[in-house]
Tab-separated table of C-alpha atoms and ligand atoms in Angstrom:
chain	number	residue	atom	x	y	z
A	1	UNK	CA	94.318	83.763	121.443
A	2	UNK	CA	96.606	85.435	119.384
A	3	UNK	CA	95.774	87.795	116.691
A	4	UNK	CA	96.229	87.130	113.375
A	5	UNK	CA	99.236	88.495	111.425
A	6	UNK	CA	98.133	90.583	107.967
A	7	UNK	CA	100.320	92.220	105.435
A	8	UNK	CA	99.023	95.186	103.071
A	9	UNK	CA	100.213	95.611	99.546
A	10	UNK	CA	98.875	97.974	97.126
A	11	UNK	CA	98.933	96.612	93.414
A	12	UNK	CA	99.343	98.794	91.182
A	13	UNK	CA	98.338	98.817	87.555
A	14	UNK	CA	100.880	99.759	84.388
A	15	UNK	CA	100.814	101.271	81.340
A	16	UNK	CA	103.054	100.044	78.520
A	17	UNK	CA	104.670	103.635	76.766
A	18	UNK	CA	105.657	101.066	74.016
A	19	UNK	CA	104.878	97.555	72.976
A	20	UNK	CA	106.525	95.787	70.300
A	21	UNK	CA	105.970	91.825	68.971
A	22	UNK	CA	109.258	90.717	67.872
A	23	UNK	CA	107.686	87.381	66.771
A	24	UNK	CA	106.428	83.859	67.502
A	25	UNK	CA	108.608	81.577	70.130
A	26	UNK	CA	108.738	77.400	69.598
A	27	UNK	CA	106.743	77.754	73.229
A	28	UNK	CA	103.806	79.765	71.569
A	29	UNK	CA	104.466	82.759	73.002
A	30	UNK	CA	105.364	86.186	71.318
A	31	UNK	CA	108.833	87.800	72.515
A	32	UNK	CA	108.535	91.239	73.094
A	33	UNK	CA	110.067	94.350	73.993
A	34	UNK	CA	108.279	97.093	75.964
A	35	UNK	CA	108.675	99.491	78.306
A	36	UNK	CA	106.300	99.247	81.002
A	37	UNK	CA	105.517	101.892	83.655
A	38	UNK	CA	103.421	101.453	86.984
A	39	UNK	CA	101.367	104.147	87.489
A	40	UNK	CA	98.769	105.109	90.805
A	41	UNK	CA	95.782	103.066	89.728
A	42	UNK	CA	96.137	100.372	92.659
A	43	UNK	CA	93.850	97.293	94.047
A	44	UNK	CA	94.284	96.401	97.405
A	45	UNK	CA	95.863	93.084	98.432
A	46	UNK	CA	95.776	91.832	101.925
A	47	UNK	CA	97.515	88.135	102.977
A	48	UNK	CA	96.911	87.117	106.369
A	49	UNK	CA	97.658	84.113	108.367
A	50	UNK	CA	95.116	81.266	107.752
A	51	UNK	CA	95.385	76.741	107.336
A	52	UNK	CA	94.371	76.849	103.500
A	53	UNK	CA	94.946	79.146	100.858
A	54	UNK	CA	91.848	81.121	100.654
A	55	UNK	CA	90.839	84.170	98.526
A	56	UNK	CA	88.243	86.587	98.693
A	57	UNK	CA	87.203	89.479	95.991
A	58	UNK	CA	85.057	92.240	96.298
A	59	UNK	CA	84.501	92.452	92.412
A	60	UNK	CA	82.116	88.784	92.311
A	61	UNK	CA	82.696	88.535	88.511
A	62	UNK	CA	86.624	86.866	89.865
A	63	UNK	CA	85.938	84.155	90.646
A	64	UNK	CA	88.598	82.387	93.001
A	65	UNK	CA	89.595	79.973	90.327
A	66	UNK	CA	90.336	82.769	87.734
A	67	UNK	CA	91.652	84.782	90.000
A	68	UNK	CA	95.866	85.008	89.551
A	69	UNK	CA	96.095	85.091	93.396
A	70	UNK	CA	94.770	82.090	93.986
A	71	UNK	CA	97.732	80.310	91.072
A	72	UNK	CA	100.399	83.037	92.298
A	73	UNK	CA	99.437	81.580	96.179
A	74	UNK	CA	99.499	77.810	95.073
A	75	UNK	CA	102.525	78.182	93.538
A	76	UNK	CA	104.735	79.788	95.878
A	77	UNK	CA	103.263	77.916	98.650
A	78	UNK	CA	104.388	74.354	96.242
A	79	UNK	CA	107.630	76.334	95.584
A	80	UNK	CA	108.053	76.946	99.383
A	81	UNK	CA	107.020	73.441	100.341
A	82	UNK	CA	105.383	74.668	103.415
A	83	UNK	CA	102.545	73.378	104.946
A	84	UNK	CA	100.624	76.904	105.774
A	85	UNK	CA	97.745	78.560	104.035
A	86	UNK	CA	97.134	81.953	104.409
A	87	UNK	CA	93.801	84.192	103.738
A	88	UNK	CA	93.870	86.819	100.499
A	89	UNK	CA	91.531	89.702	100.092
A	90	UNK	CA	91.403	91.904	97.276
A	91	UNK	CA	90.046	94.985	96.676
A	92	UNK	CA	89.755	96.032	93.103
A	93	UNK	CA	89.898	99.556	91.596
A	94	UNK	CA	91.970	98.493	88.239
A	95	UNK	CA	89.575	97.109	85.663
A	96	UNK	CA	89.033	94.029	85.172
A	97	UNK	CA	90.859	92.450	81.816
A	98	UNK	CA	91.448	95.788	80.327
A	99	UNK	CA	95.223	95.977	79.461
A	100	UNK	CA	96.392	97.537	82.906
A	101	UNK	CA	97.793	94.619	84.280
A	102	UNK	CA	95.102	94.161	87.153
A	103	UNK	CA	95.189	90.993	87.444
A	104	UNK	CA	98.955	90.320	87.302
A	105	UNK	CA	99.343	93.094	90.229
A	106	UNK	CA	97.464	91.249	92.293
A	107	UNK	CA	99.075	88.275	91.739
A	108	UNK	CA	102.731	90.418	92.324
A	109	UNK	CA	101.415	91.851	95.639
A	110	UNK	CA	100.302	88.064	96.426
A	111	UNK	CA	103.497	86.797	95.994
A	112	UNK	CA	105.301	89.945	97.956
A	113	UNK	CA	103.057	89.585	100.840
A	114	UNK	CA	103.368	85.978	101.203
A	115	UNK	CA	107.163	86.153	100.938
A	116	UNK	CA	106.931	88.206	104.335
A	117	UNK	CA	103.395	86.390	106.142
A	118	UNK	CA	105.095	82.908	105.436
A	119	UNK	CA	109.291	84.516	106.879
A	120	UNK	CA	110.488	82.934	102.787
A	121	UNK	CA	113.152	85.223	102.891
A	122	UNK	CA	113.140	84.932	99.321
A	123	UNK	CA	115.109	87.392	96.676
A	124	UNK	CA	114.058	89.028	94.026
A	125	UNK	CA	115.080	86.820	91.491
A	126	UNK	CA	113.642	84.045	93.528
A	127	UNK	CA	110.322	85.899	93.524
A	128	UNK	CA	110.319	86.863	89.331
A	129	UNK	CA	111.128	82.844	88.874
A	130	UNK	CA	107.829	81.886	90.549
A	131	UNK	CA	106.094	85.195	88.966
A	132	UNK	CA	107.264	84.468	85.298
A	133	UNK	CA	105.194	81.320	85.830
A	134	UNK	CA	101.735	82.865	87.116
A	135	UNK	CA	101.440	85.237	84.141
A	136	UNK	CA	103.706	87.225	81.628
A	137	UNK	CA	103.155	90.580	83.273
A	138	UNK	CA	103.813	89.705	86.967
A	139	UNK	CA	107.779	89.567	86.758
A	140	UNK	CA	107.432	93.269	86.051
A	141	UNK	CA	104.612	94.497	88.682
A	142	UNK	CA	106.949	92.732	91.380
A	143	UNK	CA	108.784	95.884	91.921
A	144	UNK	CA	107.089	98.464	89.383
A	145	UNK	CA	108.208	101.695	88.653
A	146	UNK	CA	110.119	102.047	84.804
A	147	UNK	CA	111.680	98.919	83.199
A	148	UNK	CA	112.393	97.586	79.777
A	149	UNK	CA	110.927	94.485	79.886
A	150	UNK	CA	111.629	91.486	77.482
A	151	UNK	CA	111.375	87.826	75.998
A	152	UNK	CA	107.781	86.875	76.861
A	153	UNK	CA	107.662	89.185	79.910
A	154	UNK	CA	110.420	87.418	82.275
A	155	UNK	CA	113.248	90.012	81.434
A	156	UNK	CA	113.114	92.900	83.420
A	157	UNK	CA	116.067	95.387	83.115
A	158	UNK	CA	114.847	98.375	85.517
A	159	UNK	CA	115.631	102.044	84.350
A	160	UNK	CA	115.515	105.700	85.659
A	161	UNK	CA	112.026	107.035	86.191
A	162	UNK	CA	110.330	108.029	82.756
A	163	UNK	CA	109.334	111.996	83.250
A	164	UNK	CA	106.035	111.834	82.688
A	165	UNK	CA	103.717	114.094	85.478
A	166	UNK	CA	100.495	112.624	84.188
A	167	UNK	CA	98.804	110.283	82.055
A	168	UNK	CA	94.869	109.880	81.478
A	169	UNK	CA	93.907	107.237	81.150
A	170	UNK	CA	90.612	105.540	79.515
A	171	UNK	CA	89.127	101.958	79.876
A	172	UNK	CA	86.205	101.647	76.947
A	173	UNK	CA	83.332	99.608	77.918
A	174	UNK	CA	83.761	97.021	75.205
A	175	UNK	CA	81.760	94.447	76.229
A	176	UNK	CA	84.201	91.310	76.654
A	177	UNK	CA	82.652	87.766	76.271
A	178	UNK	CA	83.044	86.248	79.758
A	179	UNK	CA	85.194	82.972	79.613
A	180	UNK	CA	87.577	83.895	76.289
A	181	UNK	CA	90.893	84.752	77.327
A	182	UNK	CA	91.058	88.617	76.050
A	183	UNK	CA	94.963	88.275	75.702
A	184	UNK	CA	95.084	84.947	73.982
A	185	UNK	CA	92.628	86.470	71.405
A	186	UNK	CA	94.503	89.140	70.976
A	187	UNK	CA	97.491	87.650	70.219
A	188	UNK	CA	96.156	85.417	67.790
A	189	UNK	CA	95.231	87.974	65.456
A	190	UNK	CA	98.839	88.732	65.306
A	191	UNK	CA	100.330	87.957	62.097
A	192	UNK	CA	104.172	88.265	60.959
A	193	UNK	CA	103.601	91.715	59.381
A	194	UNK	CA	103.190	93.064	62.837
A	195	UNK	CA	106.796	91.834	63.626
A	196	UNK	CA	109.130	95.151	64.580
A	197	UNK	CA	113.161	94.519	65.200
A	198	UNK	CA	111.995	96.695	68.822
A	199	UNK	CA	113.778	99.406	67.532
A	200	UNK	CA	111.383	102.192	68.724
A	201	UNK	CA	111.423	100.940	72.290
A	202	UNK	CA	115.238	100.604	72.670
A	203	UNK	CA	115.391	104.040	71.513
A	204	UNK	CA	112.832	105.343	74.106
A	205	UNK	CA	114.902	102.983	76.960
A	206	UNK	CA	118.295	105.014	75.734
A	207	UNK	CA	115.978	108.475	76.263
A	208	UNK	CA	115.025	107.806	79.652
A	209	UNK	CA	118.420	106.268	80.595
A	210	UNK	CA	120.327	109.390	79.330
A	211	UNK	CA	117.905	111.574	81.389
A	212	UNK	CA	116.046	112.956	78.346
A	213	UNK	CA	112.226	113.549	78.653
A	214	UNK	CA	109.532	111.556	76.778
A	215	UNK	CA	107.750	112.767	74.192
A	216	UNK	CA	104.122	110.855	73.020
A	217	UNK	CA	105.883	110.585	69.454
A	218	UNK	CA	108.086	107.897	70.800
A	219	UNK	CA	105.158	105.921	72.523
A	220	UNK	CA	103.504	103.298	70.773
A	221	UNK	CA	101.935	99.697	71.000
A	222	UNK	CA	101.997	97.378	68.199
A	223	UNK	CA	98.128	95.789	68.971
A	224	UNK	CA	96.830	99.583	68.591
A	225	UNK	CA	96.223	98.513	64.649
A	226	UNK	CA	93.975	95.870	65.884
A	227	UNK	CA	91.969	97.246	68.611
A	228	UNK	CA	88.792	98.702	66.165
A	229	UNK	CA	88.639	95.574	64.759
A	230	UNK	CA	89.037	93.048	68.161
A	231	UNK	CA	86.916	95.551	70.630
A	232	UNK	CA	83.364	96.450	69.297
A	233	UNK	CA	82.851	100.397	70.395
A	234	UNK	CA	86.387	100.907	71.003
A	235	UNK	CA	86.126	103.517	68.197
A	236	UNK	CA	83.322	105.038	69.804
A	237	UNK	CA	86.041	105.937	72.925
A	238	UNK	CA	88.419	107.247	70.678
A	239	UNK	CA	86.009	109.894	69.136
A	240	UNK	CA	85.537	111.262	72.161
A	241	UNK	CA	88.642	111.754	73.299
A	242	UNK	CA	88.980	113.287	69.526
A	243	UNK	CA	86.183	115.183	70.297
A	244	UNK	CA	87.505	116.973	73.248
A	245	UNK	CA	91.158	117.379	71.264
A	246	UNK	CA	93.302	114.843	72.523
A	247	UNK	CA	95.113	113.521	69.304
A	248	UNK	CA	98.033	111.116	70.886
A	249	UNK	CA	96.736	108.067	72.081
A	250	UNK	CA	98.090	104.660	72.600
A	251	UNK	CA	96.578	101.160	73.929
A	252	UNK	CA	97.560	99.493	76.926
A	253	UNK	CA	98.811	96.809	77.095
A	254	UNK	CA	96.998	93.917	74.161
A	255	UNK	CA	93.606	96.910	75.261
A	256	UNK	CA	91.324	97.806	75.772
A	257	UNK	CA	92.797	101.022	77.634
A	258	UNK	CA	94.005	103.548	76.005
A	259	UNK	CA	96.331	106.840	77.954
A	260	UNK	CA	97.334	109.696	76.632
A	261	UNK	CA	99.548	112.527	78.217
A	262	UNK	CA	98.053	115.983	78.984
A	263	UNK	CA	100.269	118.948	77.985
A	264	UNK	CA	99.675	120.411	81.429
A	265	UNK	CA	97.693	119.601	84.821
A	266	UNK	CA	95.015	122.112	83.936
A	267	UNK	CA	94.112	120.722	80.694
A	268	UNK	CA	94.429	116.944	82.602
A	269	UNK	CA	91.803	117.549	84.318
A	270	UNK	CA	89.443	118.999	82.168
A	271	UNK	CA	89.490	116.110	80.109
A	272	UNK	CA	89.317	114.007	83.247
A	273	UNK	CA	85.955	116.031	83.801
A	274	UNK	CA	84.686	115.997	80.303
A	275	UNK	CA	85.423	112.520	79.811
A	276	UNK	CA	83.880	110.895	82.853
A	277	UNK	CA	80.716	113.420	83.413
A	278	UNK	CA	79.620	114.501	79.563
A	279	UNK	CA	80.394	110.887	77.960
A	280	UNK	CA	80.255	108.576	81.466
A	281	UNK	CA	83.279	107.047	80.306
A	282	UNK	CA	85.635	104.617	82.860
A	283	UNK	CA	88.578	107.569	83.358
A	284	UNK	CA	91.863	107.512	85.362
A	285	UNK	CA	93.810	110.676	85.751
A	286	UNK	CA	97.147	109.250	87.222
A	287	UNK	CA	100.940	109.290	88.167
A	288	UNK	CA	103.819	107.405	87.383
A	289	UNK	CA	104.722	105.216	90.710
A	290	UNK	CA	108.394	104.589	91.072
A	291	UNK	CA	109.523	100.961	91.966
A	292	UNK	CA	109.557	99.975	95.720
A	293	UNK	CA	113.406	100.539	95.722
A	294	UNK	CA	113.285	103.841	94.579
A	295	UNK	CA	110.492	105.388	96.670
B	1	C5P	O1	101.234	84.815	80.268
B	1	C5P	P1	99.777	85.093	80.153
B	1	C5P	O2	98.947	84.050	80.870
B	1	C5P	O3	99.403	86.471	80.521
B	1	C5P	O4	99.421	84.943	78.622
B	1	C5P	C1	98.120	84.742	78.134
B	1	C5P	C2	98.205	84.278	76.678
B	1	C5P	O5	98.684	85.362	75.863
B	1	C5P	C3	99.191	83.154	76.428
B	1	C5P	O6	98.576	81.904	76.576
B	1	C5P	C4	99.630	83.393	75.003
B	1	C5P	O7	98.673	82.886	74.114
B	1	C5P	C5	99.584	84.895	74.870
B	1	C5P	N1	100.909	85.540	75.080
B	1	C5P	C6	101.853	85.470	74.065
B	1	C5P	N2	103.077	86.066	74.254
B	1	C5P	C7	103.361	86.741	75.385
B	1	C5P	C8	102.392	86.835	76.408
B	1	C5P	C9	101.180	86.218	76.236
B	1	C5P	O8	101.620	84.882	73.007
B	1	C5P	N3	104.551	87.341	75.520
């Protein structure tokens, strides 16, 4: 018998240094303009030859059927028209619905693994077709690293590395209500005040382009103003990292995350320590991750 072939992708989560709502599209979406870094907060996704599409989780809360690997594997295998399955473990570290883009980097390394397991030969732009599809943030978390993404999530213009050693970042323990799309909610509580011309983000793109560095004052994330209100003890987070001095913080994605950047690697890790032993709070220190054609 021959062994099975398996492909290993790591999946790795993102942080949004700014996200701006532009306004409402005739689809129902929001168009947006962000830039979106991956940093090295990663699941594990492994495809493997198999008849049917099959997908296995070590978190149980996924279920298969809300799992994005299972719709990013159904449709690239309808896309593909090919009669194969294939088998999909994941192994999560990333939170689960907390604005890092978990979910959608699974459903990315899905779709890069099965490009190679099933010999698609597909492109790039092939692959961000059939990833705009599965979810908003997958076109992006196909190749990672720093990009100014836009329209709902589909536009993806990559750009130099942002210099950034570190972030920190914090997932509060809000409590979500299984079943309610966190991100749907979200953006329903947008209203047209919240409507930005993206101004602060193309600004931050030129920065990075011209090789300038990134200070925190240019990050921010327009669903920030309604993350007390939408996440019961999301406040409670945010005094502690008060507490313990960090001042500059900004959401991840529509939250609950929040990452800030330490001044140095010292200081990183002290709050690191303070955060997760004193308080027990869910705490990442990280790296930026450059995009699989850069590294
Ligand atoms: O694309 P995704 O499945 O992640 O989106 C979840 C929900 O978030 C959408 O059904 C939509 O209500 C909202 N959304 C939006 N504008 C975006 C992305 C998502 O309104 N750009």
């Amino acid at each position: 018998m021959t062994e099975k072939r398996s492909i290993v992708q790591k999946a790795y989560a993102k942080v949004n240094l700014t996200l701006e709502i532009l306004g409402k599209r005739r689809d129902g979406y929001h168009d947006l303009v962000s830039v979106m870094q991956t940093v090295n907060l990663f699941d594990t996704v492994t495809v493997s030859e198999a008849d049917s599409i099959v997908v296995d989780c070590d978190d149980s809360e996924i279920t298969a059927d809300d799992n994005l690997v299972t719709k990013a594997a159904i449709e690239l295998k309808n896309r593909a028209a090919i009669s194969e399955g294939a088998k999909i473990s994941v192994e999560k570290r990333i939170p689960v619905s907390a604005g890092l883009g978990g979910g959608s980097a699974d459903a990315a390394a899905t779709l890069r693994g099965l490009n190679y397991l099933w010999n698609l030969g597909l492109t790039d732009g092939d692959l961000l077709e059939t990833a705009a599809s599965v979810g908003s943030d997958v076109p992006f978390l196909i190749k990672g690293g720093t990009s100014l993404v836009g329209g709902r999530g589909e536009e993806v213009v990559p750009i130099p590395s942002a210099k950034i050693p570190k972030f920190l970042i914090v997932t509060p323990d809000v409590h979500q209500q299984p079943g309610i799309s966190k991100t749907a909610f979200a953006f329903s509580r947008v209203d047209k005040s919240m409507y930005t011309l993206g101004n602060l983000t193309h600004k931050l793109a030129a920065r990075i382009r011209s090789g300038g560095d990134c200070p925190p004052e240019l990050f921010f994330n327009q669903f920030q103003v309604l993350a007390e209100d939408i996440y019961p003890r999301w406040a409670l987070s945010l005094q502690r990292l008060n507490n313990i001095g960090v001042s500059e913080v900004i959401l991840c994605g529509s939250g609950p995350s929040i990452f800030t950047v330490p001044p140095s690697k010292e200081i990183g890790t002290a709050w690191h320590l303070l955060l997760s032993t004193t308080y027990g709070e869910k705490a990442f220190l990280v790296e930026p991750v450059p995009s699989d054609t850069e590294s």
